[in-house]
N, C-alpha and C. Protein backbone atom coordinates (compact mmCIF):
# COMPACT_ATOMS: atom_id res chain seq x y z
N MET A 1 179.90 -41.99 169.86
CA MET A 1 178.32 -42.93 169.30
C MET A 1 179.24 -43.76 168.25
N LYS A 2 179.64 -45.66 168.83
CA LYS A 2 180.64 -45.81 167.58
C LYS A 2 179.32 -47.34 167.22
N LEU A 3 178.80 -46.85 166.09
CA LEU A 3 178.07 -48.38 165.75
C LEU A 3 178.10 -49.58 165.14
N GLN A 4 177.40 -50.34 165.80
CA GLN A 4 177.85 -52.23 165.08
C GLN A 4 177.43 -52.02 163.85
N TRP A 5 178.07 -51.77 161.95
CA TRP A 5 177.58 -51.75 161.10
C TRP A 5 177.42 -53.62 161.05
N LYS A 6 175.88 -54.03 160.36
CA LYS A 6 176.47 -55.09 159.80
C LYS A 6 174.93 -54.70 157.75
N THR A 7 175.25 -55.99 157.15
CA THR A 7 175.22 -55.96 155.73
C THR A 7 175.13 -57.49 155.70
N LYS A 8 173.05 -57.33 155.06
CA LYS A 8 172.68 -58.98 155.22
C LYS A 8 170.87 -58.76 154.45
N SER A 9 172.00 -60.12 154.20
CA SER A 9 170.78 -60.60 152.96
C SER A 9 168.94 -60.86 152.54
N PHE A 10 168.68 -60.64 153.16
CA PHE A 10 167.06 -61.00 153.07
C PHE A 10 166.33 -62.58 153.76
N GLU A 11 167.60 -63.25 153.40
CA GLU A 11 167.63 -64.71 153.67
C GLU A 11 168.77 -65.12 154.21
N ASP A 12 169.36 -63.71 154.77
CA ASP A 12 170.58 -63.97 156.81
C ASP A 12 170.23 -62.62 157.77
N LEU A 13 168.73 -62.54 157.07
CA LEU A 13 167.73 -61.80 158.39
C LEU A 13 167.46 -62.42 159.09
N SER A 14 168.20 -62.37 160.45
CA SER A 14 166.87 -63.16 162.09
C SER A 14 166.03 -62.60 161.46
N PRO A 15 164.70 -63.84 162.10
CA PRO A 15 163.62 -63.74 162.38
C PRO A 15 163.52 -61.61 164.00
N GLN A 16 163.93 -61.68 164.79
CA GLN A 16 164.58 -60.67 165.40
C GLN A 16 164.74 -59.10 164.31
N GLU A 17 166.06 -59.36 164.17
CA GLU A 17 166.37 -58.81 162.94
C GLU A 17 164.93 -57.99 161.65
N LEU A 18 165.22 -59.27 160.80
CA LEU A 18 163.64 -58.84 160.49
C LEU A 18 162.50 -57.86 160.63
N TYR A 19 161.68 -58.84 162.45
CA TYR A 19 161.06 -57.70 162.72
C TYR A 19 160.99 -56.32 163.35
N ASP A 20 162.55 -56.05 163.81
CA ASP A 20 163.15 -55.12 164.45
C ASP A 20 163.16 -54.18 163.49
N ILE A 21 163.48 -54.09 161.77
CA ILE A 21 163.73 -53.63 160.71
C ILE A 21 162.44 -52.79 160.76
N LEU A 22 161.67 -53.49 159.80
CA LEU A 22 159.93 -53.58 160.33
C LEU A 22 159.81 -52.40 161.40
N LYS A 23 160.15 -52.96 162.44
CA LYS A 23 159.54 -51.89 163.46
C LYS A 23 159.39 -50.62 162.79
N LEU A 24 161.39 -50.66 163.20
CA LEU A 24 162.21 -48.85 162.72
C LEU A 24 161.20 -48.92 161.80
N ARG A 25 161.10 -49.47 160.68
CA ARG A 25 160.41 -48.22 159.43
C ARG A 25 159.31 -48.32 159.37
N SER A 26 158.11 -48.86 160.07
CA SER A 26 156.98 -48.46 160.20
C SER A 26 156.46 -47.42 161.22
N ASN A 27 157.90 -48.10 162.41
CA ASN A 27 156.90 -45.85 163.45
C ASN A 27 158.39 -45.13 162.58
N ILE A 28 159.01 -44.84 161.94
CA ILE A 28 159.09 -43.63 160.77
C ILE A 28 158.29 -43.32 159.30
N PHE A 29 158.42 -43.92 158.56
CA PHE A 29 157.44 -43.93 157.44
C PHE A 29 156.01 -44.21 157.40
N VAL A 30 155.76 -44.65 159.12
CA VAL A 30 153.86 -44.85 158.86
C VAL A 30 153.42 -43.64 159.75
N VAL A 31 153.87 -43.99 161.01
CA VAL A 31 153.97 -43.24 162.25
C VAL A 31 153.63 -42.18 162.25
N GLU A 32 155.70 -41.78 162.52
CA GLU A 32 155.86 -40.66 162.72
C GLU A 32 156.01 -39.35 161.07
N GLN A 33 156.00 -39.62 160.58
CA GLN A 33 155.71 -39.13 158.70
C GLN A 33 153.85 -39.06 158.26
N ASN A 34 153.39 -39.46 159.63
CA ASN A 34 151.98 -39.64 159.19
C ASN A 34 151.14 -40.74 157.71
N CYS A 35 151.69 -41.37 157.29
CA CYS A 35 151.03 -42.27 156.12
C CYS A 35 151.05 -43.30 156.61
N VAL A 36 149.82 -43.29 155.37
CA VAL A 36 149.49 -44.72 154.97
C VAL A 36 149.77 -45.07 154.39
N PHE A 37 150.63 -46.17 154.20
CA PHE A 37 150.59 -46.86 153.30
C PHE A 37 151.35 -48.36 153.38
N LEU A 38 151.42 -49.25 152.36
CA LEU A 38 152.19 -50.41 152.38
C LEU A 38 153.52 -50.83 152.31
N ASP A 39 154.37 -50.12 153.57
CA ASP A 39 156.20 -50.83 153.39
C ASP A 39 156.25 -51.69 153.06
N MET A 40 155.93 -53.07 153.09
CA MET A 40 156.30 -53.88 152.55
C MET A 40 155.76 -54.43 150.98
N ASP A 41 157.08 -54.53 150.13
CA ASP A 41 156.70 -53.79 148.69
C ASP A 41 156.81 -54.83 147.91
N ASP A 42 157.77 -56.21 148.21
CA ASP A 42 158.43 -57.03 147.60
C ASP A 42 159.34 -57.50 146.92
N LYS A 43 159.86 -55.74 147.36
CA LYS A 43 161.55 -55.79 147.79
C LYS A 43 162.46 -55.92 148.67
N ASP A 44 161.48 -56.27 148.75
CA ASP A 44 163.31 -56.42 150.98
C ASP A 44 163.76 -58.10 150.76
N ASN A 45 162.94 -58.40 150.04
CA ASN A 45 163.28 -60.73 149.93
C ASN A 45 164.53 -59.96 148.56
N LEU A 46 164.74 -59.19 147.97
CA LEU A 46 165.17 -58.59 146.47
C LEU A 46 166.61 -57.93 147.02
N SER A 47 166.37 -57.76 148.52
CA SER A 47 167.56 -56.58 148.50
C SER A 47 168.84 -57.23 149.80
N PHE A 48 169.61 -56.10 149.45
CA PHE A 48 170.88 -56.74 151.26
C PHE A 48 170.42 -55.13 151.93
N HIS A 49 170.58 -55.35 153.65
CA HIS A 49 169.95 -54.39 154.57
C HIS A 49 170.41 -54.38 155.39
N LEU A 50 171.10 -53.04 154.48
CA LEU A 50 172.47 -52.19 155.93
C LEU A 50 171.94 -51.92 157.25
N PHE A 51 172.28 -52.19 157.89
CA PHE A 51 172.13 -51.55 159.14
C PHE A 51 172.65 -51.66 160.56
N GLY A 52 172.38 -50.31 161.46
CA GLY A 52 173.67 -50.31 162.70
C GLY A 52 172.69 -50.05 163.46
N THR A 53 173.63 -50.96 164.64
CA THR A 53 173.11 -51.31 165.74
C THR A 53 174.03 -50.23 166.87
N PHE A 54 173.47 -50.11 168.50
CA PHE A 54 173.87 -49.39 169.75
C PHE A 54 173.02 -50.07 170.38
N ASP A 55 173.45 -51.53 171.64
CA ASP A 55 173.26 -51.51 172.46
C ASP A 55 172.90 -52.68 172.62
N ASP A 56 173.11 -53.03 171.29
CA ASP A 56 171.52 -54.24 170.30
C ASP A 56 170.34 -53.80 170.27
N LYS A 57 170.28 -52.56 169.98
CA LYS A 57 168.87 -51.93 169.25
C LYS A 57 169.59 -51.64 167.59
N ILE A 58 168.65 -51.49 166.53
CA ILE A 58 168.74 -51.04 165.28
C ILE A 58 168.77 -49.69 165.39
N VAL A 59 169.57 -48.94 165.20
CA VAL A 59 168.78 -47.12 164.99
C VAL A 59 169.84 -46.53 163.36
N ALA A 60 169.81 -47.30 162.71
CA ALA A 60 169.61 -46.50 161.57
C ALA A 60 170.18 -47.64 160.91
N TYR A 61 169.01 -47.55 158.94
CA TYR A 61 169.32 -48.50 158.63
C TYR A 61 169.00 -48.31 157.32
N SER A 62 168.62 -49.01 156.45
CA SER A 62 168.52 -48.62 154.23
C SER A 62 168.90 -49.60 153.91
N ARG A 63 167.74 -50.00 153.04
CA ARG A 63 168.05 -51.61 151.74
C ARG A 63 169.02 -50.25 150.29
N LEU A 64 169.38 -51.59 150.00
CA LEU A 64 170.33 -51.74 149.13
C LEU A 64 169.69 -52.24 147.81
N LEU A 65 169.31 -52.23 146.99
CA LEU A 65 169.01 -52.31 145.63
C LEU A 65 169.92 -52.72 144.77
N ASN A 66 169.78 -53.68 143.71
CA ASN A 66 170.46 -54.29 143.18
C ASN A 66 169.59 -53.06 141.45
N SER A 67 171.11 -52.44 140.79
CA SER A 67 169.82 -52.10 138.40
C SER A 67 168.42 -53.07 138.18
N GLY A 68 167.82 -52.44 137.58
CA GLY A 68 166.58 -53.32 137.53
C GLY A 68 165.65 -53.38 138.61
N ILE A 69 165.37 -53.02 139.74
CA ILE A 69 164.67 -53.36 140.55
C ILE A 69 163.71 -52.06 140.74
N SER A 70 164.57 -51.55 141.52
CA SER A 70 163.19 -49.68 141.31
C SER A 70 164.79 -48.71 140.16
N PHE A 71 165.23 -48.49 140.35
CA PHE A 71 165.89 -48.33 138.97
C PHE A 71 166.66 -49.08 137.75
N ASP A 72 167.03 -48.34 137.09
CA ASP A 72 167.62 -48.83 135.40
C ASP A 72 169.22 -48.89 136.79
N ASN A 73 168.95 -47.78 137.44
CA ASN A 73 170.57 -48.11 137.89
C ASN A 73 170.29 -49.08 139.93
N ALA A 74 171.21 -49.02 140.52
CA ALA A 74 171.34 -49.71 141.35
C ALA A 74 171.32 -48.69 142.14
N SER A 75 170.70 -49.25 143.24
CA SER A 75 169.38 -47.98 144.47
C SER A 75 169.63 -48.27 145.63
N ILE A 76 169.33 -47.71 146.98
CA ILE A 76 169.83 -47.44 147.71
C ILE A 76 168.33 -46.87 148.89
N GLY A 77 166.80 -47.31 149.50
CA GLY A 77 166.06 -46.84 149.67
C GLY A 77 165.58 -46.84 151.03
N ARG A 78 164.00 -47.01 151.96
CA ARG A 78 164.05 -46.74 153.31
C ARG A 78 165.11 -46.38 154.18
N VAL A 79 166.01 -44.90 153.74
CA VAL A 79 166.87 -44.61 154.59
C VAL A 79 165.96 -44.40 156.22
N VAL A 80 167.10 -44.37 156.54
CA VAL A 80 165.20 -44.05 157.81
C VAL A 80 167.52 -43.94 159.98
N VAL A 81 166.73 -43.41 160.78
CA VAL A 81 167.58 -42.74 161.72
C VAL A 81 166.14 -43.28 162.08
N ASP A 82 166.63 -43.51 163.66
CA ASP A 82 165.87 -44.34 165.08
C ASP A 82 165.78 -42.21 164.80
N ALA A 83 164.58 -41.69 164.99
CA ALA A 83 164.59 -40.57 166.35
C ALA A 83 165.44 -40.22 167.57
N ASN A 84 165.28 -40.89 168.46
CA ASN A 84 165.75 -40.79 169.11
C ASN A 84 167.78 -40.78 169.44
N TYR A 85 167.55 -40.84 168.36
CA TYR A 85 169.41 -40.90 168.01
C TYR A 85 170.21 -40.24 166.33
N ARG A 86 168.91 -39.42 166.18
CA ARG A 86 169.70 -38.71 165.13
C ARG A 86 170.14 -36.84 165.38
N ASP A 87 170.32 -36.53 166.62
CA ASP A 87 171.15 -35.35 167.09
C ASP A 87 172.78 -36.63 167.03
N ARG A 88 172.62 -37.47 166.73
CA ARG A 88 174.31 -37.62 166.00
C ARG A 88 174.79 -37.92 165.51
N LYS A 89 174.04 -36.54 164.09
CA LYS A 89 173.93 -37.12 162.77
C LYS A 89 174.70 -38.34 161.91
N LEU A 90 173.98 -39.04 162.68
CA LEU A 90 173.78 -41.33 162.33
C LEU A 90 174.26 -40.89 160.14
N GLY A 91 173.01 -40.30 160.72
CA GLY A 91 172.44 -40.16 158.10
C GLY A 91 173.56 -40.24 157.48
N HIS A 92 174.70 -39.70 158.04
CA HIS A 92 175.25 -39.33 156.97
C HIS A 92 176.56 -39.93 157.16
N ASP A 93 176.75 -40.93 158.35
CA ASP A 93 177.81 -42.45 158.86
C ASP A 93 176.44 -44.12 157.58
N LEU A 94 175.19 -43.42 157.24
CA LEU A 94 174.68 -44.55 156.82
C LEU A 94 174.86 -44.64 155.33
N MET A 95 175.09 -42.69 155.21
CA MET A 95 174.87 -42.72 154.17
C MET A 95 175.86 -44.05 152.71
N ARG A 96 177.77 -43.26 154.09
CA ARG A 96 178.62 -43.45 153.37
C ARG A 96 179.21 -44.82 153.06
N LYS A 97 177.90 -45.71 154.29
CA LYS A 97 178.19 -46.98 154.87
C LYS A 97 177.29 -47.78 153.20
N SER A 98 175.74 -47.86 152.87
CA SER A 98 174.92 -47.75 151.50
C SER A 98 175.43 -47.88 150.65
N ILE A 99 176.25 -46.56 150.02
CA ILE A 99 177.47 -46.09 149.05
C ILE A 99 177.93 -47.30 148.97
N SER A 100 178.70 -47.28 149.90
CA SER A 100 180.28 -48.39 149.62
C SER A 100 179.11 -50.32 149.66
N GLY A 101 178.12 -50.27 150.34
CA GLY A 101 177.08 -52.12 150.14
C GLY A 101 177.57 -51.58 148.59
N ILE A 102 176.13 -50.42 147.56
CA ILE A 102 176.51 -51.07 147.00
C ILE A 102 176.79 -51.63 145.44
N LYS A 103 178.89 -50.31 146.47
CA LYS A 103 180.63 -50.84 144.63
C LYS A 103 180.45 -52.13 145.47
N VAL A 104 180.18 -52.98 147.00
CA VAL A 104 180.44 -54.58 147.44
C VAL A 104 179.54 -55.11 147.19
N CYS A 105 178.16 -55.61 146.98
CA CYS A 105 177.24 -56.00 147.41
C CYS A 105 177.13 -55.96 145.69
N PHE A 106 176.50 -54.81 144.64
CA PHE A 106 176.76 -55.58 143.23
C PHE A 106 177.62 -55.22 142.09
N GLY A 107 178.47 -54.64 142.72
CA GLY A 107 179.84 -54.39 142.41
C GLY A 107 179.49 -52.45 140.59
N GLU A 108 178.38 -51.76 141.93
CA GLU A 108 178.26 -51.44 140.68
C GLU A 108 178.49 -49.86 141.59
N SER A 109 178.71 -48.31 140.48
CA SER A 109 179.01 -46.96 141.72
C SER A 109 178.02 -45.74 141.03
N LYS A 110 177.02 -46.83 139.60
CA LYS A 110 176.27 -46.04 138.93
C LYS A 110 174.92 -45.88 140.21
N ILE A 111 174.76 -44.93 141.14
CA ILE A 111 172.70 -44.84 142.33
C ILE A 111 171.75 -44.64 141.78
N THR A 112 170.45 -44.75 142.34
CA THR A 112 169.87 -43.78 141.47
C THR A 112 168.64 -44.09 143.19
N ILE A 113 168.21 -42.37 142.70
CA ILE A 113 166.85 -42.35 144.50
C ILE A 113 166.47 -41.51 143.98
N GLY A 114 164.82 -42.53 144.83
CA GLY A 114 164.03 -42.20 145.30
C GLY A 114 163.44 -40.80 146.23
N ALA A 115 163.93 -39.61 146.94
CA ALA A 115 164.56 -38.77 147.61
C ALA A 115 163.48 -37.73 147.94
N GLN A 116 163.13 -37.82 149.71
CA GLN A 116 161.76 -37.17 150.09
C GLN A 116 162.70 -35.73 149.95
N LEU A 117 161.31 -34.64 148.77
CA LEU A 117 162.88 -33.17 148.80
C LEU A 117 163.35 -32.29 149.91
N TYR A 118 162.93 -32.59 151.61
CA TYR A 118 162.88 -31.63 151.87
C TYR A 118 164.85 -31.97 152.67
N LEU A 119 165.19 -33.74 152.21
CA LEU A 119 166.22 -33.52 152.69
C LEU A 119 167.17 -33.54 151.44
N LYS A 120 167.36 -32.72 149.98
CA LYS A 120 168.14 -32.68 148.82
C LYS A 120 169.66 -32.05 149.09
N LYS A 121 169.94 -31.15 150.66
CA LYS A 121 170.83 -31.54 150.37
C LYS A 121 171.46 -31.40 151.13
N PHE A 122 171.20 -32.96 151.90
CA PHE A 122 171.27 -34.16 153.35
C PHE A 122 172.46 -34.50 151.72
N TYR A 123 171.07 -34.71 150.50
CA TYR A 123 171.56 -36.08 150.06
C TYR A 123 172.92 -35.71 148.57
N GLU A 124 172.55 -34.44 148.19
CA GLU A 124 173.67 -33.42 148.35
C GLU A 124 174.78 -33.79 148.76
N SER A 125 174.80 -33.53 149.67
CA SER A 125 175.83 -33.06 150.39
C SER A 125 177.37 -34.97 150.15
N HIS A 126 176.32 -36.17 149.67
CA HIS A 126 177.49 -37.58 149.70
C HIS A 126 176.76 -37.86 148.21
N GLY A 127 176.98 -36.74 147.04
CA GLY A 127 177.40 -36.89 145.44
C GLY A 127 176.39 -36.74 144.90
N PHE A 128 175.34 -36.32 145.05
CA PHE A 128 173.51 -37.03 144.88
C PHE A 128 173.59 -36.13 143.47
N ILE A 129 173.02 -36.27 142.62
CA ILE A 129 172.07 -34.49 142.33
C ILE A 129 170.68 -34.78 142.42
N GLN A 130 170.43 -33.66 141.29
CA GLN A 130 168.86 -33.57 140.79
C GLN A 130 168.40 -34.26 139.56
N THR A 131 167.66 -34.77 139.68
CA THR A 131 167.55 -34.93 138.43
C THR A 131 166.18 -35.06 137.13
N GLY A 132 165.41 -35.25 137.92
CA GLY A 132 163.62 -35.01 138.16
C GLY A 132 163.00 -34.22 138.11
N GLU A 133 161.95 -33.82 137.56
CA GLU A 133 160.73 -33.18 139.17
C GLU A 133 160.05 -33.36 139.79
N MET A 134 159.93 -32.60 141.06
CA MET A 134 159.68 -33.35 141.87
C MET A 134 158.28 -34.67 141.84
N TYR A 135 157.73 -34.55 141.88
CA TYR A 135 156.05 -35.72 141.70
C TYR A 135 156.06 -36.15 143.81
N LEU A 136 154.42 -36.15 143.36
CA LEU A 136 153.98 -37.58 144.89
C LEU A 136 154.31 -38.76 144.67
N GLU A 137 155.16 -38.87 146.11
CA GLU A 137 154.97 -41.15 146.47
C GLU A 137 154.42 -40.69 147.53
N ASP A 138 152.79 -40.89 147.96
CA ASP A 138 152.88 -41.20 149.45
C ASP A 138 151.81 -39.93 150.07
N ASP A 139 151.76 -39.15 148.89
CA ASP A 139 151.12 -37.42 149.81
C ASP A 139 152.23 -36.64 150.25
N ILE A 140 153.93 -37.04 149.53
CA ILE A 140 154.86 -36.59 150.24
C ILE A 140 155.73 -35.89 149.22
N PRO A 141 156.82 -35.45 149.45
CA PRO A 141 156.91 -34.31 148.09
C PRO A 141 157.99 -35.19 147.77
N HIS A 142 158.93 -35.32 146.53
CA HIS A 142 159.77 -36.65 146.02
C HIS A 142 160.95 -36.08 145.28
N ILE A 143 161.92 -36.05 144.89
CA ILE A 143 162.80 -36.10 143.78
C ILE A 143 163.36 -36.92 143.22
N GLU A 144 163.25 -37.21 141.92
CA GLU A 144 164.75 -38.89 141.67
C GLU A 144 166.14 -37.44 141.57
N MET A 145 167.27 -38.82 142.67
CA MET A 145 168.22 -38.93 142.35
C MET A 145 169.14 -38.94 141.70
N LYS A 146 170.38 -38.42 141.20
CA LYS A 146 171.85 -40.31 141.48
C LYS A 146 172.79 -40.27 141.22
N LYS A 147 173.51 -40.63 140.64
CA LYS A 147 174.68 -40.72 141.94
C LYS A 147 176.55 -41.29 140.92
N THR A 148 177.37 -40.57 140.52
CA THR A 148 177.99 -41.07 139.21
C THR A 148 179.04 -41.52 139.63
């Protein structure tokens, strides 16, 4: 399965792309994870948006943030793969593209993330190490992780 990957600034997203991104994020972070929270946190307009499409449907997405927005370092957030496509290991492609995107968009190599605890091994496989204690964000265990 080959995805078509795009990275766009907030201003360059079409209304349909923005709608599809927000719908995917809501489907996973609000509905699937049964977590009531406001996904739109005033960082989308400061971010680059990396997404992979298959048959004109966005099935993988992450948000790329410059240093000083979420953490002192650049950051990758809202990492998500459509539930119907997770058996294809697209998350690994998404993370490789996200790490590369941080370098291309911001010229940065140091990355900090707030990772859901259950995904620790996944992020470790991409060079991240745990740098903080477990904390709850929207009642979901998270840890800070960094890649240098």
